[in-house]
Coordinates of C-alpha atoms and ligand atoms in Angstrom, one line a residue:
X1 CA 6.4 -11.5 -21.8
X2 CA 3.2 -9.8 -23.2
X3 CA 0.8 -9.0 -20.4
X4 CA 2.9 -6.1 -19.0
X5 CA 0.8 -3.6 -21.0
X6 CA -2.4 -4.6 -19.2
X7 CA -1.2 -3.9 -15.6
X8 CA 0.1 -0.5 -14.5
X9 CA 2.7 -0.5 -11.8
X10 CA 3.5 2.0 -9.1
X11 CA 5.9 2.6 -6.2
X12 CA 6.9 5.4 -3.9
X13 CA 10.2 7.3 -3.7
X14 CA 10.8 5.7 -0.2
X15 CA 11.2 2.3 -2.0
X16 CA 14.6 3.5 -3.3
X17 CA 16.4 3.8 0.0
X18 CA 19.9 4.0 1.3
X19 CA 20.0 0.9 3.5
X20 CA 19.6 2.5 7.0
X21 CA 18.0 0.2 9.6
X22 CA 17.4 0.5 13.3
X23 CA 20.9 -1.0 14.0
X24 CA 23.1 0.7 11.5
X25 CA 23.5 3.7 9.2
X26 CA 23.0 4.0 5.5
X27 CA 25.2 1.8 3.3
X28 CA 24.6 3.8 0.1
X29 CA 24.9 7.5 -0.6
X30 CA 21.7 9.5 -0.7
X31 CA 20.1 9.5 -4.1
X32 CA 18.5 12.8 -5.2
X33 CA 14.8 12.7 -4.6
X34 CA 13.8 14.4 -7.8
X35 CA 16.2 12.2 -9.8
X36 CA 14.2 9.2 -8.7
X37 CA 11.3 10.1 -10.9
X38 CA 13.4 9.6 -14.0
X39 CA 13.9 6.0 -13.0
X40 CA 10.2 5.0 -13.2
X41 CA 9.4 4.6 -16.9
X42 CA 12.6 2.7 -17.8
X43 CA 11.8 0.3 -15.0
X44 CA 8.3 -0.2 -16.3
X45 CA 6.5 1.9 -13.7
X46 CA 4.0 4.6 -14.4
X47 CA 2.4 5.4 -11.1
X48 CA 4.0 7.4 -8.3
X49 CA 2.9 7.0 -4.7
X50 CA 3.8 10.0 -2.6
X51 CA 3.9 11.3 0.9
X52 CA 2.8 14.8 1.4
X53 CA 6.3 16.0 2.1
X54 CA 7.7 14.1 -0.9
X55 CA 5.6 16.6 -2.9
X56 CA 6.1 19.6 -0.7
X57 CA 9.1 19.4 1.6
X58 CA 8.8 21.3 4.9
X59 CA 5.2 21.8 4.3
X60 CA 4.6 22.7 8.0
X61 CA 6.6 25.8 7.5
X62 CA 4.7 27.0 4.3
X63 CA 1.5 28.9 3.7
X64 CA -1.5 27.4 2.0
X65 CA -0.8 29.2 -1.4
X66 CA 2.9 28.2 -1.2
X67 CA 1.9 24.6 -0.6
X68 CA -0.5 24.6 -3.6
X69 CA 2.0 26.3 -5.9
X70 CA 4.7 23.7 -5.1
X71 CA 2.2 20.8 -5.5
X72 CA 1.0 22.1 -8.9
X73 CA 4.6 22.4 -10.0
X74 CA 5.4 18.8 -9.0
X75 CA 2.2 17.6 -10.8
X76 CA 3.4 19.3 -14.0
X77 CA 6.9 17.8 -13.6
X78 CA 5.4 14.3 -13.2
X79 CA 3.1 14.8 -16.2
X80 CA 6.1 15.9 -18.3
X81 CA 7.7 12.6 -17.5
X82 CA 4.6 10.5 -18.4
X83 CA 4.0 9.7 -14.7
X84 CA 0.7 9.5 -12.8
X85 CA 0.5 10.5 -9.1
X86 CA -1.5 7.6 -7.7
X87 CA -2.1 9.0 -4.2
X88 CA -0.6 11.3 -1.5
X89 CA -0.3 10.1 2.1
X90 CA 0.1 12.4 5.1
X91 CA 3.3 11.5 6.9
X92 CA 1.7 11.5 10.3
X93 CA 4.4 9.6 12.2
X94 CA 7.4 11.9 12.0
X95 CA 6.6 15.2 13.7
X96 CA 6.8 16.0 17.4
X97 CA 3.0 16.6 17.3
X98 CA 2.4 12.9 16.5
X99 CA 4.6 11.1 19.0
X100 CA 1.5 9.8 20.8
X101 CA -0.5 9.3 17.6
X102 CA -2.4 11.8 15.4
X103 CA -6.2 11.5 15.3
X104 CA -6.1 9.4 18.5
X105 CA -3.6 11.3 20.4
X106 CA -4.5 12.1 24.0
X107 CA -3.6 15.8 23.3
X108 CA -6.3 17.9 21.7
X109 CA -3.7 20.2 20.1
X110 CA -1.9 17.2 18.5
X111 CA -5.2 15.8 17.2
X112 CA -5.9 19.2 15.6
X113 CA -2.4 19.2 14.0
X114 CA -3.0 15.7 12.6
X115 CA -6.4 16.7 11.0
X116 CA -5.0 20.0 9.7
X117 CA -2.1 18.3 8.1
X118 CA -4.4 15.7 6.6
X119 CA -6.6 18.3 5.1
X120 CA -3.5 20.0 3.6
X121 CA -2.5 16.5 2.2
X122 CA -5.9 16.3 0.5
X123 CA -5.3 19.8 -1.1
X124 CA -1.8 18.6 -2.2
X125 CA -3.3 15.5 -3.7
X126 CA -5.8 17.5 -5.8
X127 CA -3.1 20.1 -6.8
X128 CA -0.7 17.4 -7.9
X129 CA -3.4 15.7 -9.9
X130 CA -4.5 12.7 -7.7
X131 CA -7.9 11.8 -6.5
X132 CA -6.9 10.0 -3.4
X133 CA -5.1 10.2 -0.1
X134 CA -3.9 7.1 1.7
X135 CA -4.1 6.8 5.5
X136 CA -1.5 4.4 6.9
X137 CA -2.5 5.0 10.5
X138 CA 1.0 4.4 11.8
X139 CA 0.8 5.7 15.4
X140 CA -3.0 5.3 15.8
X141 CA -2.6 2.7 18.5
X142 CA -0.8 2.1 21.7
X143 CA 2.3 0.7 23.3
X144 CA 0.3 -0.1 26.4
X145 CA -3.4 -0.7 26.3
X146 CA -4.2 1.4 29.4
X147 CA -2.9 4.6 27.7
X148 CA -5.9 5.3 25.5
X149 CA -9.6 4.5 25.4
X150 CA -10.1 2.3 22.3
X151 CA -13.7 3.2 21.8
X152 CA -12.9 6.9 21.9
X153 CA -10.0 6.2 19.5
X154 CA -12.3 4.5 16.9
X155 CA -14.7 7.5 17.2
X156 CA -11.8 9.9 16.7
X157 CA -10.6 8.1 13.6
X158 CA -14.1 8.1 12.2
X159 CA -14.5 11.8 13.0
X160 CA -11.3 12.5 11.1
X161 CA -12.5 10.5 8.1
X162 CA -15.7 12.5 8.1
X163 CA -13.9 15.8 8.3
X164 CA -11.7 14.9 5.3
X165 CA -14.8 13.9 3.3
X166 CA -16.4 17.2 4.2
X167 CA -13.3 19.2 3.4
X168 CA -13.2 17.9 -0.2
X169 CA -16.3 16.5 -1.8
X170 CA -14.5 14.4 -4.3
X171 CA -11.4 13.1 -2.6
X172 CA -11.2 9.4 -1.8
X173 CA -9.7 8.0 1.3
X174 CA -7.8 4.7 1.0
X175 CA -7.0 3.2 4.4
X176 CA -3.9 1.0 4.5
X177 CA -4.3 -1.3 7.5
X178 CA -1.4 -2.7 9.5
X179 CA -1.6 -4.5 12.8
X180 CA 1.6 -3.3 14.5
X181 CA 4.9 -1.5 14.1
X182 CA 5.5 1.2 15.1
X183 CA 2.7 0.6 17.6
X184 CA 2.4 -2.5 19.7
X185 CA -1.2 -2.8 18.6
X186 CA -2.9 -0.6 16.0
X187 CA -6.5 0.4 16.0
X188 CA -7.1 -0.5 12.3
X189 CA -5.2 -3.7 11.9
X190 CA -7.1 -5.4 9.0
X191 CA -9.2 -4.6 5.9
X192 CA -12.3 -5.7 7.9
X193 CA -11.7 -2.8 10.3
X194 CA -11.1 -0.4 7.4
X195 CA -14.2 -1.5 5.5
X196 CA -16.3 -1.0 8.7
X197 CA -15.0 2.5 9.0
X198 CA -15.9 3.1 5.4
X199 CA -19.5 2.0 6.0
X200 CA -19.8 4.0 9.2
X201 CA -18.5 7.1 7.4
X202 CA -20.8 9.8 5.9
X203 CA -19.8 8.8 2.3
X204 CA -18.9 5.1 2.2
X205 CA -18.4 5.1 -1.5
X206 CA -15.3 7.4 -1.1
X207 CA -13.6 5.4 1.6
X208 CA -11.7 2.3 0.4
X209 CA -8.7 0.2 1.3
X210 CA -5.1 -0.4 0.2
X211 CA -3.9 -3.9 1.2
X212 CA -0.2 -4.6 1.8
X213 CA 0.8 -8.3 1.7
X214 CA 3.2 -8.0 4.6
X215 CA 0.7 -6.1 6.7
X216 CA -1.9 -8.9 6.2
X217 CA 0.7 -11.5 7.1
X218 CA 1.7 -9.7 10.2
X219 CA -2.0 -9.9 11.3
X220 CA -1.8 -13.7 10.7
X221 CA -4.1 -13.5 7.7
X222 CA -4.0 -14.6 4.1
X223 CA -3.3 -11.6 1.9
X224 CA -5.3 -13.0 -1.0
X225 CA -8.4 -13.5 1.2
X226 CA -8.0 -9.9 2.5
X227 CA -7.9 -8.7 -1.1
X228 CA -10.9 -10.8 -1.9
X229 CA -12.9 -9.4 1.0
X230 CA -12.1 -5.8 -0.1
X231 CA -13.0 -6.7 -3.7
X232 CA -16.3 -8.2 -2.6
X233 CA -17.2 -4.9 -1.0
X234 CA -16.0 -2.9 -4.1
X235 CA -13.2 -1.4 -1.9
X236 CA -9.9 -2.6 -3.2
X237 CA -8.4 0.7 -4.4
X238 CA -4.8 -0.3 -4.4
X239 CA -2.3 -2.9 -3.2
X240 CA 1.2 -2.9 -1.8
X241 CA 2.5 -6.3 -3.0
X242 CA 5.6 -7.5 -1.2
X243 CA 6.4 -10.5 1.1
X244 CA 7.1 -11.3 4.7
X245 CA 8.9 -14.2 6.3
X246 CA 6.9 -15.0 9.4
X247 CA 5.8 -12.8 12.3
X248 CA 8.5 -10.3 12.9
X249 CA 9.2 -6.7 11.9
X250 CA 7.7 -5.5 8.6
X251 CA 10.2 -6.9 6.0
X252 CA 8.9 -5.6 2.7
X253 CA 10.6 -8.4 0.9
X254 CA 10.4 -8.8 -2.9
X255 CA 7.0 -10.0 -4.0
X256 CA 6.9 -13.8 -3.9
X257 CA 10.3 -14.1 -2.3
X258 CA 9.1 -15.8 0.9
X259 CA 5.9 -17.6 -0.2
X260 CA 5.6 -18.0 -4.0
X261 CA 2.3 -19.9 -3.7
X262 CA 0.9 -17.1 -1.5
X263 CA 1.9 -14.6 -4.1
X264 CA 0.3 -16.8 -6.9
X265 CA -2.9 -16.7 -5.0
X266 CA -2.8 -12.9 -4.6
X267 CA -2.3 -12.6 -8.4
X268 CA -5.1 -15.1 -9.0
X269 CA -7.6 -13.1 -6.9
X270 CA -6.5 -9.8 -8.6
X271 CA -6.6 -11.4 -12.1
X272 CA -9.9 -13.2 -11.7
X273 CA -11.6 -10.0 -10.5
X274 CA -10.2 -7.8 -13.3
X275 CA -8.2 -5.7 -10.9
X276 CA -6.7 -2.8 -12.8
X277 CA -9.6 -2.5 -15.2
X278 CA -10.9 0.5 -13.3
X279 CA -7.5 2.2 -13.3
X280 CA -6.1 0.6 -10.2
X281 CA -2.3 0.3 -10.0
X282 CA -0.3 -2.7 -8.9
X283 CA 1.8 -1.0 -6.2
X284 CA 5.1 -2.7 -5.1
X285 CA 6.1 -1.6 -1.5
X286 CA 9.4 -3.4 -1.5
X287 CA 12.6 -2.6 0.2
X288 CA 16.1 -2.9 -1.3
X289 CA 18.5 -5.1 0.6
X290 CA 21.0 -3.3 2.8
X291 CA 23.8 -5.4 1.2
X292 CA 23.1 -4.3 -2.3
X293 CA 25.8 -2.3 -4.0
X294 CA 25.3 0.5 -6.5
X295 CA 23.3 3.7 -6.5
X296 CA 20.5 3.9 -7.1
X297 CA 19.4 0.4 -6.3
X298 CA 16.3 -0.7 -8.3
X299 CA 16.7 -4.4 -8.8
X300 CA 14.1 -5.2 -6.1
X301 CA 11.5 -3.2 -8.0
X302 CA 12.3 -4.7 -11.4
X303 CA 12.4 -8.2 -9.9
X304 CA 9.1 -7.8 -8.0
X305 CA 7.4 -6.6 -11.2
X306 CA 8.9 -9.5 -13.2
X307 CA 7.8 -12.0 -10.6
X308 CA 4.3 -10.5 -10.6
X309 CA 4.1 -10.8 -14.4
X310 CA 5.4 -14.4 -14.4
X311 CA 2.6 -15.2 -11.9
X312 CA 0.1 -13.6 -14.2
X313 CA 1.2 -16.1 -16.8
X314 CA 0.8 -18.9 -14.3
X315 CA -2.7 -17.8 -13.5
X316 CA -3.6 -17.4 -17.2
X317 CA -2.2 -20.8 -18.2
X318 CA -4.0 -22.7 -15.4
X319 CA -6.2 -25.5 -16.8
X320 CA -9.5 -24.4 -15.3
X321 CA -11.3 -27.5 -16.5
X322 CA -8.9 -29.8 -14.8
X323 CA -9.0 -27.6 -11.7
X324 CA -12.8 -27.8 -11.6
X325 CA -12.7 -31.6 -11.9
X326 CA -10.7 -31.8 -8.7
X327 CA -13.1 -29.4 -7.0
X328 CA -16.2 -31.3 -8.2
X329 CA -14.8 -34.6 -7.0
X330 CA -13.8 -32.9 -3.7
X331 CA -10.3 -34.3 -4.4
X332 CA -8.4 -31.6 -2.7
X333 CA -5.3 -33.8 -2.4
X334 CA -5.4 -34.0 -6.2
X335 CA -6.0 -30.2 -6.4
X336 CA -3.0 -29.5 -4.2
X337 CA -0.6 -31.6 -6.4
X338 CA -2.1 -30.1 -9.5
X339 CA -1.5 -26.6 -8.2
X340 CA 2.1 -27.3 -7.1
X341 CA 2.9 -29.1 -10.4
X342 CA 1.6 -26.1 -12.3
X343 CA 3.7 -23.7 -10.2
X344 CA 6.8 -25.9 -10.8
X345 CA 6.0 -26.1 -14.6
X346 CA 5.5 -29.9 -14.5
X347 CA 2.7 -31.1 -16.7
Ligands
3MF401 C1 4.5 1.1 6.3 C2 4.0 1.3 5.0 C3 4.1 2.7 4.5 C4 2.9 3.1 3.6 C5 3.1 4.5 3.0 C6 2.0 4.9 2.2 C7 6.2 3.8 4.4 O1 4.5 -0.2 6.7 O2 3.7 0.4 4.3 O3 5.3 2.9 3.8 O4 2.8 2.2 2.6 O5 3.3 5.4 4.1 O6 0.8 5.0 2.9
MG402 MG1 2.8 0.0 2.4

């Protein structure tokens, strides 16, 4: 398979996990965090997605200079292994200060914590050698609508974005929308919300989006259309390709595993719009099955990458002339069979 050299792939250390779920403990022994980096290149991955505490463990207990020294050291370690840190994301959903949300918490002290931690994440990103932070706004929402004022919440999220843009004049903010989980309802559920925040911010060019397949599906939307919308606004900075079987908890299944045609259409939108040509990575936010034996488990990453590349081939080998004939004739029944036959390899 040749096209692998054209796309660069990324994932985060959390994608190699031990099988713990809300109903049962880990099924595999912990795998050393640092040792995970050595797995990337042999698996065909070059980009590393990081949480702030993946780079600097216990950062809340460290001073500014200590944080920067550790981040710089990790940046060198990644560089030595031929890896690129794609982004760093503040883990704003773990600490006691973010139980009720970060930027939208009802507590002023907790809001301060969330912003301070994010500014440190921006510093970590720069020190490790990345130009972007990702905001997955996990707890910026509610379990019951009466607990927060939604208008105030949007304003607070926007204020936080502006404060980050002020803090570092070059950092980019990539918002990863998700409609629910862990919140009942999140304040930034779709890429449309994220793009609006970008335009409302003081430097729209530096605020972009990261679209995850499963998150779009949980919002009842078509991931390929969400990606197309972001691309139309010049705002698709990254993707988390995976899959989701209906409206339930966030499954992070292998890319294409639940809806192969949906996956094909995501690849089609990316490929048609030359995604990757400006340095964007194809991120795979996929979760290993709890049943899988061995340690570390990486088959889900290798499989998702392989499925992506097979679908790139499917997009590239599509007979565009024949496709256009169906479109021109408004024969969408014909177009549907043509598409399915192509996916099945029947000609
Ligand atoms: C949750 C997610 C997150 C984000 C990650 C990077 C833990 O549904 O998708 O994964 O991708 O925090 O922003
Ligand atoms: Mg994700």
